[in-house]
Tab-separated table of C-alpha atoms and ligand atoms in Angstrom:
chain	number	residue	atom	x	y	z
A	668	UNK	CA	-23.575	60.452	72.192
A	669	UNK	CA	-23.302	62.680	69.100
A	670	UNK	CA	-24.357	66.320	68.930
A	671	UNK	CA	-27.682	66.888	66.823
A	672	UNK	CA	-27.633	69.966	65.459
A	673	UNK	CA	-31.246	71.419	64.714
A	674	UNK	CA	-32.490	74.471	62.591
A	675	UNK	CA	-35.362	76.731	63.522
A	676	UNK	CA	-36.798	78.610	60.993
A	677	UNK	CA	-39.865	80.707	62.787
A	678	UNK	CA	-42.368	81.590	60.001
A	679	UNK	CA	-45.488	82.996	62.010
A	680	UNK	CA	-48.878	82.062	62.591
A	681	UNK	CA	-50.770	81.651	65.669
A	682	UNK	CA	-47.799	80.258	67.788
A	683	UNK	CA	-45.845	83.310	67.218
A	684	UNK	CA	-49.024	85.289	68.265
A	685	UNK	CA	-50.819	87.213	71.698
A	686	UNK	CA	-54.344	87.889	72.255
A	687	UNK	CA	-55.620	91.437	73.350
A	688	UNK	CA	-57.439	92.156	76.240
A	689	UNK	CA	-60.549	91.327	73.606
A	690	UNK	CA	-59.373	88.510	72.639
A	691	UNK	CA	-58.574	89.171	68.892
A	692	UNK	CA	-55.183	87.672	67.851
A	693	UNK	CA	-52.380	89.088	66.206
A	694	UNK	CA	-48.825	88.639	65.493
A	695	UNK	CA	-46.311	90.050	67.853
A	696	UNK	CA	-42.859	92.414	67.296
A	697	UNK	CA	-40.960	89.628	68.906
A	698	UNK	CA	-41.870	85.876	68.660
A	699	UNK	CA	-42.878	84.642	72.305
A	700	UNK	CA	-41.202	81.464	71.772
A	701	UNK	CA	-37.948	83.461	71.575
A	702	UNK	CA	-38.688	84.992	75.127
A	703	UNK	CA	-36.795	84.370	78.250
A	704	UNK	CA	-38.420	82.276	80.547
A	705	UNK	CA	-40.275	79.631	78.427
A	706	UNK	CA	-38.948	76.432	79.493
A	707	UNK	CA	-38.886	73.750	77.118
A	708	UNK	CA	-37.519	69.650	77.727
A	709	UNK	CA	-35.599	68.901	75.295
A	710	UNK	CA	-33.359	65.067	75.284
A	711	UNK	CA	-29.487	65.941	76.131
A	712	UNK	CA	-26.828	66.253	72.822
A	713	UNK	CA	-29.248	68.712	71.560
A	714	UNK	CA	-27.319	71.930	70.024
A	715	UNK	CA	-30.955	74.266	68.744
A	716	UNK	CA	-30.321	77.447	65.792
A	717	UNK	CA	-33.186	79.795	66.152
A	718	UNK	CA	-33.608	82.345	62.597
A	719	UNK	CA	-36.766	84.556	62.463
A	720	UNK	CA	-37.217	83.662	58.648
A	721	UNK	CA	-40.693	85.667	58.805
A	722	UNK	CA	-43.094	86.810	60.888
A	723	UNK	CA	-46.023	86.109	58.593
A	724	UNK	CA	-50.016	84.680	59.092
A	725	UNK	CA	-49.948	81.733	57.090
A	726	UNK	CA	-52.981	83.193	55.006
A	727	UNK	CA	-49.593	85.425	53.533
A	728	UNK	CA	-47.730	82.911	52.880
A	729	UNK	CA	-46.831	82.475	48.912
A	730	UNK	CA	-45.063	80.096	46.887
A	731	UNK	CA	-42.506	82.312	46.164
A	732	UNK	CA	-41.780	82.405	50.140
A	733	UNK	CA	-41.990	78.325	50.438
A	734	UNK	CA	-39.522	78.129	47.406
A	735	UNK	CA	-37.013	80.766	50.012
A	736	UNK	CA	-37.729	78.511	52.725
A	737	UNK	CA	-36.780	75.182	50.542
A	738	UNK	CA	-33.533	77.104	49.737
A	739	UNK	CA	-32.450	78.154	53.040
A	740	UNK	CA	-33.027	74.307	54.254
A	741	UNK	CA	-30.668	73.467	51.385
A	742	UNK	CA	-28.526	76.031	52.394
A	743	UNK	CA	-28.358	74.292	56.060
A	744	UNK	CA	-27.228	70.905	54.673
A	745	UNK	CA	-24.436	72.383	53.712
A	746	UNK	CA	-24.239	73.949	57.266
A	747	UNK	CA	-24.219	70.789	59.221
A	748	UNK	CA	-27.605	70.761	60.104
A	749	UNK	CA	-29.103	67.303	61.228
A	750	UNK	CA	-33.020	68.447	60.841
A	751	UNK	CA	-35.358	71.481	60.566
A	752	UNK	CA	-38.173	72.269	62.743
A	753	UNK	CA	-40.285	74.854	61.205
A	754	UNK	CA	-43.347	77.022	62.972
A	755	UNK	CA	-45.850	78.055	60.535
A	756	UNK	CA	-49.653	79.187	60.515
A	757	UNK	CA	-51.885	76.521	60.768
A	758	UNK	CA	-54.263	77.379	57.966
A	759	UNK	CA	-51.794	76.886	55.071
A	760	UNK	CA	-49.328	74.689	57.070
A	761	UNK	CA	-49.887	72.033	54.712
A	762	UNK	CA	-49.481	73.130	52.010
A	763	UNK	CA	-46.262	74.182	52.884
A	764	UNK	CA	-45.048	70.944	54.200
A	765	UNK	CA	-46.484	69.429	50.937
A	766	UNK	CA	-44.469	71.695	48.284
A	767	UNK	CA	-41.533	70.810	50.640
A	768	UNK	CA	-42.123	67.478	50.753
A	769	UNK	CA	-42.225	67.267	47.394
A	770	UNK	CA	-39.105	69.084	46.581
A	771	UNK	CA	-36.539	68.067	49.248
A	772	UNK	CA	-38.207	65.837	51.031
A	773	UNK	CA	-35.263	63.294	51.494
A	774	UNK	CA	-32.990	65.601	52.494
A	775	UNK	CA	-33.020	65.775	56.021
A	776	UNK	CA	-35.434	65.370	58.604
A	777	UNK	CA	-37.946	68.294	57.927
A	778	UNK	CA	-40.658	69.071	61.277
A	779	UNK	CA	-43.272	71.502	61.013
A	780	UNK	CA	-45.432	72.565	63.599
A	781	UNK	CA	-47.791	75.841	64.904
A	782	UNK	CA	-50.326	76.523	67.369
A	783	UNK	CA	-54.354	76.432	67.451
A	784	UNK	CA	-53.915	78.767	70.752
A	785	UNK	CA	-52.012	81.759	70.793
A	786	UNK	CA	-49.217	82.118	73.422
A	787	UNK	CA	-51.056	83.655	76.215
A	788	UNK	CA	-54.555	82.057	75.794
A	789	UNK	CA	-55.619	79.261	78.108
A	790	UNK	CA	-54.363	76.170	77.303
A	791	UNK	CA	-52.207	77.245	74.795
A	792	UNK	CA	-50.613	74.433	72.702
A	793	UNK	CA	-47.976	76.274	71.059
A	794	UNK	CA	-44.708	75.649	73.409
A	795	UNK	CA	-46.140	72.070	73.845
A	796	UNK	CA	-46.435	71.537	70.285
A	797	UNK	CA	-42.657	73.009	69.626
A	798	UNK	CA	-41.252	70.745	72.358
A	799	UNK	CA	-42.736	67.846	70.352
A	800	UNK	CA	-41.071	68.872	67.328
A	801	UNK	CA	-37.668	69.200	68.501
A	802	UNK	CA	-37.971	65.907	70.236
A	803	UNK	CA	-39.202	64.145	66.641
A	804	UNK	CA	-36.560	66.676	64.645
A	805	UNK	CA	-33.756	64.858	67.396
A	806	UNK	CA	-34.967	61.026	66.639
A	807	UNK	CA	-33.103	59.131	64.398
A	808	UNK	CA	-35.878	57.239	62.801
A	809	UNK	CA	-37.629	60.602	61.619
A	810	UNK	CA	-34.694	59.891	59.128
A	811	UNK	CA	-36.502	58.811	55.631
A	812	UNK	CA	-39.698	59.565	56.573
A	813	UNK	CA	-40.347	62.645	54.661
A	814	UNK	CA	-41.539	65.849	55.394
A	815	UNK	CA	-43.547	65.391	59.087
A	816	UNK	CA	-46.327	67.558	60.663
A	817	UNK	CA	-46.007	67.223	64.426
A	818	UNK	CA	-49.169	68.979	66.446
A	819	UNK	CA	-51.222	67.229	69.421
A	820	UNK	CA	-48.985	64.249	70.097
A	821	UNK	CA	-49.368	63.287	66.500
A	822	UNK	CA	-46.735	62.503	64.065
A	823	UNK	CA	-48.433	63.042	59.997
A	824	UNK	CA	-46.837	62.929	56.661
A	825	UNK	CA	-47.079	66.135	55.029
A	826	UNK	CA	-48.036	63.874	51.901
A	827	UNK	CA	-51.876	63.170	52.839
A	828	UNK	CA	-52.433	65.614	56.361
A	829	UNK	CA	-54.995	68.376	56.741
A	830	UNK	CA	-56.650	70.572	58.765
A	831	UNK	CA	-59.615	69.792	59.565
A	832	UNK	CA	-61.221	72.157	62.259
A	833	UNK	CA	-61.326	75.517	62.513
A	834	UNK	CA	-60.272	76.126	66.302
A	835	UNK	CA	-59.687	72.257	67.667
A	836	UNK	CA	-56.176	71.544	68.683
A	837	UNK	CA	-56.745	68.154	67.511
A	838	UNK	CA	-57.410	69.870	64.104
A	839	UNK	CA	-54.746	67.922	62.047
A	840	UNK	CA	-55.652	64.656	60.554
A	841	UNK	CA	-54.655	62.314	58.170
A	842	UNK	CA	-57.571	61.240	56.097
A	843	UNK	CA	-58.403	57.677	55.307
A	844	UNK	CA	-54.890	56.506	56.384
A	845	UNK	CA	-54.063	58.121	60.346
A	846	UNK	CA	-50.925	59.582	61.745
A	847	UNK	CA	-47.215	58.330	60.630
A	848	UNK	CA	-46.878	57.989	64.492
A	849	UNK	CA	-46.654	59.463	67.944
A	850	UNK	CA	-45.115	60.957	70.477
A	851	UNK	CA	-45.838	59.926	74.140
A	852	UNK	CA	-43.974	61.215	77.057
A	853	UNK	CA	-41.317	59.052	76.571
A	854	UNK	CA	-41.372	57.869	73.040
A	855	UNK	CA	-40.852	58.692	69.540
A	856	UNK	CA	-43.290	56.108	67.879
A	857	UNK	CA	-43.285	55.694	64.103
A	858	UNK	CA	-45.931	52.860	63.128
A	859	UNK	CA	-46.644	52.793	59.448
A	860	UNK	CA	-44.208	53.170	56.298
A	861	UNK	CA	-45.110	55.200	53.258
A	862	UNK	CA	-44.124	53.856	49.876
A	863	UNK	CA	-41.090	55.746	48.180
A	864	UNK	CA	-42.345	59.310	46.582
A	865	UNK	CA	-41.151	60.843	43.137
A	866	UNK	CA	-39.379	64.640	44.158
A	867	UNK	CA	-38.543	67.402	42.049
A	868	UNK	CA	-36.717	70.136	43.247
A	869	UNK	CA	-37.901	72.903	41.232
A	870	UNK	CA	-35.463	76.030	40.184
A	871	UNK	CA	-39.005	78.390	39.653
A	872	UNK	CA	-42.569	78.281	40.898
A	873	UNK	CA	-44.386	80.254	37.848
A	874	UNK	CA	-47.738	79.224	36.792
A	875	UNK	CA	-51.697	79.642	37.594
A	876	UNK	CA	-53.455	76.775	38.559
A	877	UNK	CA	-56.972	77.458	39.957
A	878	UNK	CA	-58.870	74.905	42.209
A	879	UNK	CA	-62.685	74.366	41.164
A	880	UNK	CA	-65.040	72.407	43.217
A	881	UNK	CA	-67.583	70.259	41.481
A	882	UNK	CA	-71.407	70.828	42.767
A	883	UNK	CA	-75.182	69.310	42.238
A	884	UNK	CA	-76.115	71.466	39.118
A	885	UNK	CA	-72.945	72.543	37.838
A	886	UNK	CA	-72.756	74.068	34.558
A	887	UNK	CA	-69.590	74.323	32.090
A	888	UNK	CA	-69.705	78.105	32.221
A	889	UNK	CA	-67.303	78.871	34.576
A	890	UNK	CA	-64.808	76.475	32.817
A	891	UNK	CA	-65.320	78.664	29.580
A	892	UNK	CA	-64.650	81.821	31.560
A	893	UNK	CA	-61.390	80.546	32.889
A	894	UNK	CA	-60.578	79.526	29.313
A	895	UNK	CA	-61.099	82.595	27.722
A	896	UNK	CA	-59.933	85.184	29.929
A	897	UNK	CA	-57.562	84.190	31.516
A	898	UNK	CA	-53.912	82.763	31.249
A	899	UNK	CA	-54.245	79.259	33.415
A	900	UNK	CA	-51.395	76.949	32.887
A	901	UNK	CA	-53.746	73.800	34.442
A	902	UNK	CA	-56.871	73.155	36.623
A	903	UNK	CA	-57.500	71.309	39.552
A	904	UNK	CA	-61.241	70.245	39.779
A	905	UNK	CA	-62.429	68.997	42.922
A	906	UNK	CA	-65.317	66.390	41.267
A	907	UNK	CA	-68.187	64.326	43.430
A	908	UNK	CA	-67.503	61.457	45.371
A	909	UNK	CA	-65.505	58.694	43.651
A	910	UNK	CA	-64.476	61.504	40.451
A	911	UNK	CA	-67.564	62.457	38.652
A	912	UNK	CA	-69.128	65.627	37.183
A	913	UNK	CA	-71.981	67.051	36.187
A	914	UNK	CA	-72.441	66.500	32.372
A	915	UNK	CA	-72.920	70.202	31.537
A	916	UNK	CA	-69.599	70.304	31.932
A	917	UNK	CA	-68.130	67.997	29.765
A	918	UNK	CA	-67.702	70.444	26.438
A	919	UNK	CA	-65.908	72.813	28.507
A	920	UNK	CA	-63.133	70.407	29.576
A	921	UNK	CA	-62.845	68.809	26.466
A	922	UNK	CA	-62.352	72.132	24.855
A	923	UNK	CA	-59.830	72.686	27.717
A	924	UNK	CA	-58.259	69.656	27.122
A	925	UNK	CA	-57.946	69.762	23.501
A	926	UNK	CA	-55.568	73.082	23.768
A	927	UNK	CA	-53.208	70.511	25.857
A	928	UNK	CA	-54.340	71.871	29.464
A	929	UNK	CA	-53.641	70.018	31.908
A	930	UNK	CA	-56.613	69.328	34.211
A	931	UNK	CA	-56.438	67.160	37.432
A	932	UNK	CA	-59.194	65.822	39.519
A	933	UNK	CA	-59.637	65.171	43.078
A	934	UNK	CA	-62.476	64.159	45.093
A	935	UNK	CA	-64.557	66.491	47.482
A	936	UNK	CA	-65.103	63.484	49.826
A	937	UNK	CA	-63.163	64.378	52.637
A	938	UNK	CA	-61.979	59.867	52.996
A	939	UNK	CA	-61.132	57.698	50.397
A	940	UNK	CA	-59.215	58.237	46.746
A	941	UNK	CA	-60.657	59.250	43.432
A	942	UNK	CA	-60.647	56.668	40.103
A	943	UNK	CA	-62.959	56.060	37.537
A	944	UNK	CA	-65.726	54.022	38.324
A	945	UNK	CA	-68.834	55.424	37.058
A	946	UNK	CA	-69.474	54.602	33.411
A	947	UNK	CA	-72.285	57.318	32.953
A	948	UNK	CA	-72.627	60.565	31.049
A	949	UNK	CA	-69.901	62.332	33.351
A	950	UNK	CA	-68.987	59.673	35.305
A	951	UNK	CA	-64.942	58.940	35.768
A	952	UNK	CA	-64.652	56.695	33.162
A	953	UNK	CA	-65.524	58.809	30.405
A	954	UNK	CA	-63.121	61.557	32.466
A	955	UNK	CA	-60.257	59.168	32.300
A	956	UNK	CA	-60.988	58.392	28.076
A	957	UNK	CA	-61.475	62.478	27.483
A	958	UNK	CA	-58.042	62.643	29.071
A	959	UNK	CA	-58.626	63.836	32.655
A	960	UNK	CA	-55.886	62.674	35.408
A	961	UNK	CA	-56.976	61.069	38.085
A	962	UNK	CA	-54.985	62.270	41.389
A	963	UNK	CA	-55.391	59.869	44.232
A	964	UNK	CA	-55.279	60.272	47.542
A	965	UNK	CA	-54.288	63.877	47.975
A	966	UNK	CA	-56.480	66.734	48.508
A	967	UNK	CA	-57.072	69.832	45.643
A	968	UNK	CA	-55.023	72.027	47.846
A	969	UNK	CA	-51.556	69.602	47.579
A	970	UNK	CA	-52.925	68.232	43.971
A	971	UNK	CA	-52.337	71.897	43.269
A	972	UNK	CA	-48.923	71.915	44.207
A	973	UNK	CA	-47.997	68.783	42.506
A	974	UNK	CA	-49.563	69.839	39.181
A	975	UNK	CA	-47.119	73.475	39.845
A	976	UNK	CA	-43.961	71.381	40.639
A	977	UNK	CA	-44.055	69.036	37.342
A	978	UNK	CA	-45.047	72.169	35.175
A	979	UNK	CA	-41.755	73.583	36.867
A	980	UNK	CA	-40.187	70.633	36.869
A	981	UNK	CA	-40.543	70.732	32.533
A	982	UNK	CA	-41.933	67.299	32.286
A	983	UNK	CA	-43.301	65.487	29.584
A	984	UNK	CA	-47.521	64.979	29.205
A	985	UNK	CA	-46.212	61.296	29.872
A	986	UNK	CA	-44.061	61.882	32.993
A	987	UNK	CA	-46.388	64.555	33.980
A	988	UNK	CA	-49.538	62.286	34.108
A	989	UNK	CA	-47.219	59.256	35.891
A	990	UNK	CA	-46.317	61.545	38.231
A	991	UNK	CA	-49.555	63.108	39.036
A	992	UNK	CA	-51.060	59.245	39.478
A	993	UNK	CA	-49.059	58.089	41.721
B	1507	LIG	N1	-54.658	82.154	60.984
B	1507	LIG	C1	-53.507	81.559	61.639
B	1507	LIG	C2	-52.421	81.352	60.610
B	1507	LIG	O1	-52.506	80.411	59.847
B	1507	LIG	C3	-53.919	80.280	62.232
B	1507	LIG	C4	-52.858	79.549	62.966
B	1507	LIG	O2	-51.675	79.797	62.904
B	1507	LIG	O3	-53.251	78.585	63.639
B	1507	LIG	O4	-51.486	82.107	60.593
């Protein structure tokens, strides 16, 4: 049986974290998963490389710090690695996994997980969760699959997951589509196959890309505000139901769009992908003919991220809008 060496990078977040006598949470000087006595399972031929990369809540975490992160996991390719398991904060875990996964996705095997309990809180799920990383981080068919977000038993795709609740340990889910897989006591179970994903890996992360959420009423002044004070390199808008907006707003983007901003909309709706359907006075298929992109699939919070990678990434409005689609 061959040796499979894994990575730990420990970011923070709430599995890195006590609670007081009170009950309020913070992070710790040392990380209690580092701390003698916790006794994980791990299968045999397993050869684990803890680093403290930061000791951060996830609310902290930048872009600049996920682009340090992609670059040490480069760094441990050429180290030998077989896979990286990665704790992180829960609140901004995804997006995280999502700017990795579409960077370096196909590197390696890259596992993130974190906690929804803190380490000395009743039924904590931090340790638990860990253990199930590792074991997906050691399985040869988490090969290929892209960047994976392992948390109660579940096995996601950092492409589509989310959380979803604000103290549930069942709080990741993947919308409209369900987990990648599982992991039962015995098993690594993958059970669906995501089609092939387009990943640049980005030399710089520079750029301002707001997220606005579309709402009964909505006028275009806010758009016009953004516009004229300050510097915005694109826009995320996250529109009504199947990709629609409030006509009041329509002069606004198309002023936006005529000084070659690029402006990307999701849907609010929690299930389900946005296209244009509606042909009414702000419905999606007078978004699509004004020149609005139509992101499906993904939430604002990763469409974000996409629309920062291919600004980084220097492509063409053509490559830019294919790549956004998809
Ligand atoms: N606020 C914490 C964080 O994201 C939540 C957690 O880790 O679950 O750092």
């Amino acid at each position: 049986m061959t040796l499979t060496r894994i990575l730990i990078l420990h970011t923070g977040g709430t599995i890195s974290m006590s609670a007081d006598e009170n009950g309020a949470v913070r992070p710790d000087a040392k990380n209690p998963l580092l701390l003698e006595g916790q006794k994980i399972l791990l299968p045999e031929n397993i050869e684990l490389v803890v680093e403290d990369f930061s000791n951060l809540p996830s609310p902290h975490i930048t872009l600049e710090i996920m682009f340090e992160l992609k670059e040490r996991i480069k760094q441990a390719v050429n180290e030998n690695f077989d896979s990286v398991v990665i704790t992180h904060g829960t609140d901004t875990l995804e997006e995280t996994a999502f700017f990795l996964d579409t960077t370096i996705g196909d590197l390696l095997p890259i596992v993130l997980t974190g906690a929804m309990r803190s380490i000395n809180q009743l039924g904590s799920d931090g340790l638990y969760n860990f253990e199930c990383a590792l074991r997906v981080a050691a399985c040869p068919d988490a090969i290929g699959q892209g960047v994976l977000v392992v948390m109660n038993d579940e096995i996601h795709s950092a492409r589509y997951v989310t959380k979803t609740h604000t103290t549930n340990v069942a709080t990741f889910r993947t919308p409209t589509l369900g987990p990648l897989g599982l992991v039962t006591k015995s098993k690594i179970l993958f059970m669906q196959e995501l089609p092939e994903a387009k990943r640049y890996d980005i030399t710089h992360t520079q750029g301002m890309i707001p997220i606005i959420k579309a709402y009964a009423g909505m006028q275009g002044k806010f758009f016009e505000m953004l516009a004229d004070t300050l510097k915005v390199e694109g826009l995320v808008i996250e529109a009504l139901g199947a990709g629609n907006l409030p006509p009041q707003t329509l002069p606004a983007i198309q002023h936006l769009l005529e000084n070659q901003m690029p402006i990307v909309l999701v849907s609010r709706c929690f299930n389900g992908i946005a296209e244009p359907v509606y042909d009414y006075h702000g419905g999606g298929v007078e978004l699509a003919e004004m020149g609005v992109i139509f992101c499906r699939g993904i939430n604002s919070q990763k469409a974000r991220i996409k629309l920062l990678i291919a600004l980084n990434a220097e492509l063409s409005p053509a490559e830019l809008r294919t790549f956004m689609e998809a």
